[in-house]
């Protein structure tokens, strides 16, 4: 069963990618919040789509050299205007967490959903992004009841020392106030 944004979010679009596979027989029980911008600090470029869809021209910017051959994806991206784009159906395993663990469980991709916010670790996020993330989170919690407030984390929480996103620019309290109001 393909579980997509249809019916979960209005103003959402889908851009299928091939950087995913079948989940092992594990229930979705974790939501991981990330951030991304390509090049870093540049917003509204087509490069995030290109990266997640496996068509990034690594010669387009000097900072892309380290991305050559990388196969990564997320379930969704929320851009600076709050528009949600889905790359991977929620019931599939997106390749967003890398080497990771949560509460003693390794391979967080197996049991998590990854949401990217267009941004950087240090820049503030937009109110539109917080509103869209809260709405999407509420819908995902209905669909996957094992995702609770305590099981919503940043990439930095599941890959400490390796990752820092969503970073100091992310206002967790504001996000939780919107989501659990």
mmCIF file of C-alpha atoms in Angstrom:
data_model
loop_
_atom_site.group_PDB
_atom_site.id
_atom_site.type_symbol
_atom_site.label_atom_id
_atom_site.label_comp_id
_atom_site.label_asym_id
_atom_site.label_seq_id
_atom_site.Cartn_x
_atom_site.Cartn_y
_atom_site.Cartn_z
ATOM 1 C CA UNK A 1 0.000 0.000 0.000
ATOM 2 C CA UNK A 2 1.445 3.367 -1.054
ATOM 3 C CA UNK A 3 0.852 5.853 1.742
ATOM 4 C CA UNK A 4 1.260 9.334 0.342
ATOM 5 C CA UNK A 5 0.308 12.904 1.092
ATOM 6 C CA UNK A 6 -3.006 12.565 -0.707
ATOM 7 C CA UNK A 7 -5.568 13.371 1.937
ATOM 8 C CA UNK A 8 -2.969 14.308 4.557
ATOM 9 C CA UNK A 9 -1.984 17.779 3.350
ATOM 10 C CA UNK A 10 -3.452 20.351 1.064
ATOM 11 C CA UNK A 11 -1.089 22.291 -1.178
ATOM 12 C CA UNK A 12 1.270 19.313 -1.268
ATOM 13 C CA UNK A 13 2.932 17.884 -4.321
ATOM 14 C CA UNK A 14 4.699 14.652 -5.099
ATOM 15 C CA UNK A 15 8.002 14.196 -6.844
ATOM 16 C CA UNK A 16 8.809 10.488 -6.926
ATOM 17 C CA UNK A 17 12.397 9.414 -6.450
ATOM 18 C CA UNK A 18 14.103 6.040 -6.565
ATOM 19 C CA UNK A 19 16.212 6.448 -3.421
ATOM 20 C CA UNK A 20 14.127 4.221 -1.166
ATOM 21 C CA UNK A 21 13.313 0.594 -0.587
ATOM 22 C CA UNK A 22 10.893 -1.613 1.316
ATOM 23 C CA UNK A 23 10.753 -1.229 5.081
ATOM 24 C CA UNK A 24 11.590 -4.288 7.129
ATOM 25 C CA UNK A 25 8.641 -5.574 9.120
ATOM 26 C CA UNK A 26 8.792 -2.766 11.671
ATOM 27 C CA UNK A 27 6.134 -0.263 12.611
ATOM 28 C CA UNK A 28 6.810 3.400 11.993
ATOM 29 C CA UNK A 29 7.417 4.881 15.427
ATOM 30 C CA UNK A 30 9.790 7.830 14.996
ATOM 31 C CA UNK A 31 9.702 11.192 13.227
ATOM 32 C CA UNK A 32 13.076 12.715 12.355
ATOM 33 C CA UNK A 33 13.356 16.401 11.491
ATOM 34 C CA UNK A 34 16.232 17.483 9.250
ATOM 35 C CA UNK A 35 17.312 20.568 7.373
ATOM 36 C CA UNK A 36 18.872 21.003 3.969
ATOM 37 C CA UNK A 37 19.788 23.712 1.514
ATOM 38 C CA UNK A 38 21.830 23.392 -1.649
ATOM 39 C CA UNK A 39 24.171 25.137 -1.848
ATOM 40 C CA UNK A 40 24.147 25.695 1.907
ATOM 41 C CA UNK A 41 22.263 28.880 2.753
ATOM 42 C CA UNK A 42 20.734 29.203 -0.723
ATOM 43 C CA UNK A 43 16.978 28.704 -0.809
ATOM 44 C CA UNK A 44 14.560 28.063 -3.661
ATOM 45 C CA UNK A 45 17.040 26.239 -5.881
ATOM 46 C CA UNK A 46 16.175 23.034 -7.784
ATOM 47 C CA UNK A 47 19.137 21.194 -6.281
ATOM 48 C CA UNK A 48 17.340 19.501 -3.373
ATOM 49 C CA UNK A 49 14.908 17.872 -5.801
ATOM 50 C CA UNK A 50 17.837 16.923 -8.005
ATOM 51 C CA UNK A 51 19.731 15.343 -5.100
ATOM 52 C CA UNK A 52 16.773 13.308 -3.849
ATOM 53 C CA UNK A 53 15.856 12.230 -7.382
ATOM 54 C CA UNK A 54 19.387 11.146 -8.274
ATOM 55 C CA UNK A 55 20.018 13.727 -10.962
ATOM 56 C CA UNK A 56 22.211 16.309 -9.199
ATOM 57 C CA UNK A 57 24.905 17.707 -11.468
ATOM 58 C CA UNK A 58 27.802 17.732 -9.035
ATOM 59 C CA UNK A 59 29.665 20.195 -11.296
ATOM 60 C CA UNK A 60 26.931 22.828 -10.795
ATOM 61 C CA UNK A 61 28.529 24.148 -7.589
ATOM 62 C CA UNK A 62 31.909 23.487 -5.928
ATOM 63 C CA UNK A 63 30.227 22.374 -2.677
ATOM 64 C CA UNK A 64 28.467 19.539 -4.508
ATOM 65 C CA UNK A 65 31.674 17.556 -5.123
ATOM 66 C CA UNK A 66 31.194 15.542 -1.921
ATOM 67 C CA UNK A 67 27.698 14.545 -3.081
ATOM 68 C CA UNK A 68 28.900 12.664 -6.152
ATOM 69 C CA UNK A 69 27.376 9.181 -6.040
ATOM 70 C CA UNK A 70 25.385 9.866 -2.855
ATOM 71 C CA UNK A 71 21.973 8.211 -2.771
ATOM 72 C CA UNK A 72 19.849 10.004 -0.200
ATOM 73 C CA UNK A 73 16.213 10.957 0.156
ATOM 74 C CA UNK A 74 13.555 12.027 2.592
ATOM 75 C CA UNK A 75 9.879 11.360 2.810
ATOM 76 C CA UNK A 76 9.083 15.081 2.509
ATOM 77 C CA UNK A 77 10.585 18.538 2.163
ATOM 78 C CA UNK A 78 8.944 21.696 3.496
ATOM 79 C CA UNK A 79 10.227 24.714 1.602
ATOM 80 C CA UNK A 80 10.570 28.252 2.976
ATOM 81 C CA UNK A 81 6.993 29.100 1.889
ATOM 82 C CA UNK A 82 5.578 26.089 3.736
ATOM 83 C CA UNK A 83 4.910 24.028 0.626
ATOM 84 C CA UNK A 84 5.236 20.301 1.219
ATOM 85 C CA UNK A 85 6.768 18.035 -1.386
ATOM 86 C CA UNK A 86 6.815 14.254 -0.970
ATOM 87 C CA UNK A 87 9.533 12.096 -2.478
ATOM 88 C CA UNK A 88 8.984 8.727 -0.791
ATOM 89 C CA UNK A 89 5.687 7.125 0.311
ATOM 90 C CA UNK A 90 5.483 6.928 4.100
ATOM 91 C CA UNK A 91 5.223 3.144 4.128
ATOM 92 C CA UNK A 92 8.575 2.866 2.310
ATOM 93 C CA UNK A 93 12.056 3.333 3.789
ATOM 94 C CA UNK A 94 13.589 6.647 2.741
ATOM 95 C CA UNK A 95 17.350 6.985 3.044
ATOM 96 C CA UNK A 96 17.524 10.024 5.329
ATOM 97 C CA UNK A 97 19.099 9.030 8.657
ATOM 98 C CA UNK A 98 22.301 7.227 7.686
ATOM 99 C CA UNK A 99 24.205 5.621 10.546
ATOM 100 C CA UNK A 100 21.842 6.252 13.441
ATOM 101 C CA UNK A 101 20.276 4.924 16.609
ATOM 102 C CA UNK A 102 17.409 5.814 18.902
ATOM 103 C CA UNK A 103 16.719 4.271 22.313
ATOM 104 C CA UNK A 104 19.173 1.483 21.599
ATOM 105 C CA UNK A 105 17.743 0.670 18.147
ATOM 106 C CA UNK A 106 20.103 1.006 15.204
ATOM 107 C CA UNK A 107 19.143 1.902 11.596
ATOM 108 C CA UNK A 108 16.494 4.528 12.240
ATOM 109 C CA UNK A 109 15.498 4.537 8.556
ATOM 110 C CA UNK A 110 13.825 1.184 9.243
ATOM 111 C CA UNK A 111 11.214 2.660 11.605
ATOM 112 C CA UNK A 112 11.165 6.411 10.983
ATOM 113 C CA UNK A 113 9.827 9.089 8.709
ATOM 114 C CA UNK A 114 12.241 11.821 7.637
ATOM 115 C CA UNK A 115 11.041 15.374 7.062
ATOM 116 C CA UNK A 116 13.455 17.960 5.666
ATOM 117 C CA UNK A 117 13.035 21.677 6.239
ATOM 118 C CA UNK A 118 14.661 23.972 3.714
ATOM 119 C CA UNK A 119 17.173 25.825 5.847
ATOM 120 C CA UNK A 120 20.471 25.661 7.667
ATOM 121 C CA UNK A 121 21.500 24.677 11.168
ATOM 122 C CA UNK A 122 21.866 28.320 12.146
ATOM 123 C CA UNK A 123 19.192 30.208 10.210
ATOM 124 C CA UNK A 124 15.708 30.646 11.649
ATOM 125 C CA UNK A 125 12.898 28.758 9.964
ATOM 126 C CA UNK A 126 9.795 30.503 8.623
ATOM 127 C CA UNK A 127 6.418 30.544 10.304
ATOM 128 C CA UNK A 128 4.978 28.893 7.187
ATOM 129 C CA UNK A 129 7.390 25.984 7.700
ATOM 130 C CA UNK A 130 6.385 25.562 11.344
ATOM 131 C CA UNK A 131 2.693 25.610 10.446
ATOM 132 C CA UNK A 132 3.126 23.069 7.642
ATOM 133 C CA UNK A 133 5.328 20.839 9.810
ATOM 134 C CA UNK A 134 2.814 20.921 12.673
ATOM 135 C CA UNK A 135 -0.042 20.004 10.339
ATOM 136 C CA UNK A 136 1.945 17.211 8.695
ATOM 137 C CA UNK A 137 3.085 15.910 12.086
ATOM 138 C CA UNK A 138 -0.490 15.783 13.355
ATOM 139 C CA UNK A 139 -1.556 13.795 10.290
ATOM 140 C CA UNK A 140 1.389 11.412 10.639
ATOM 141 C CA UNK A 141 0.640 10.849 14.325
ATOM 142 C CA UNK A 142 -2.907 9.850 13.381
ATOM 143 C CA UNK A 143 -1.616 7.496 10.713
ATOM 144 C CA UNK A 144 1.171 6.127 12.925
ATOM 145 C CA UNK A 145 0.025 6.262 16.585
ATOM 146 C CA UNK A 146 3.430 5.090 17.846
ATOM 147 C CA UNK A 147 4.827 8.485 16.850
ATOM 148 C CA UNK A 148 4.377 10.487 20.041
ATOM 149 C CA UNK A 149 5.789 13.813 21.198
ATOM 150 C CA UNK A 150 8.666 11.936 22.823
ATOM 151 C CA UNK A 151 9.408 10.186 19.532
ATOM 152 C CA UNK A 152 9.863 13.345 17.459
ATOM 153 C CA UNK A 153 13.570 14.101 17.203
ATOM 154 C CA UNK A 154 16.163 15.973 15.240
ATOM 155 C CA UNK A 155 18.744 14.300 13.037
ATOM 156 C CA UNK A 156 21.299 15.420 15.630
ATOM 157 C CA UNK A 157 19.529 13.283 18.264
ATOM 158 C CA UNK A 158 19.914 10.041 16.330
ATOM 159 C CA UNK A 159 23.378 10.743 14.883
ATOM 160 C CA UNK A 160 25.114 12.844 17.560
ATOM 161 C CA UNK A 161 28.581 14.031 16.654
ATOM 162 C CA UNK A 162 27.871 13.327 12.992
ATOM 163 C CA UNK A 163 24.846 15.540 12.374
ATOM 164 C CA UNK A 164 23.680 18.861 13.824
ATOM 165 C CA UNK A 165 20.369 19.460 12.056
ATOM 166 C CA UNK A 166 17.813 20.885 12.378
ATOM 167 C CA UNK A 167 20.164 23.015 14.473
ATOM 168 C CA UNK A 168 19.957 25.955 16.796
ATOM 169 C CA UNK A 169 17.695 27.809 14.375
ATOM 170 C CA UNK A 170 14.864 25.343 15.013
ATOM 171 C CA UNK A 171 12.444 26.435 17.741
ATOM 172 C CA UNK A 172 11.309 23.129 19.256
ATOM 173 C CA UNK A 173 8.984 24.781 21.770
ATOM 174 C CA UNK A 174 7.179 26.764 19.068
ATOM 175 C CA UNK A 175 6.833 23.642 16.931
ATOM 176 C CA UNK A 176 5.456 21.619 19.877
ATOM 177 C CA UNK A 177 3.070 24.449 20.851
ATOM 178 C CA UNK A 178 1.641 24.460 17.303
ATOM 179 C CA UNK A 179 1.490 20.672 17.057
ATOM 180 C CA UNK A 180 0.015 19.884 20.462
ATOM 181 C CA UNK A 181 -2.171 22.948 21.036
#
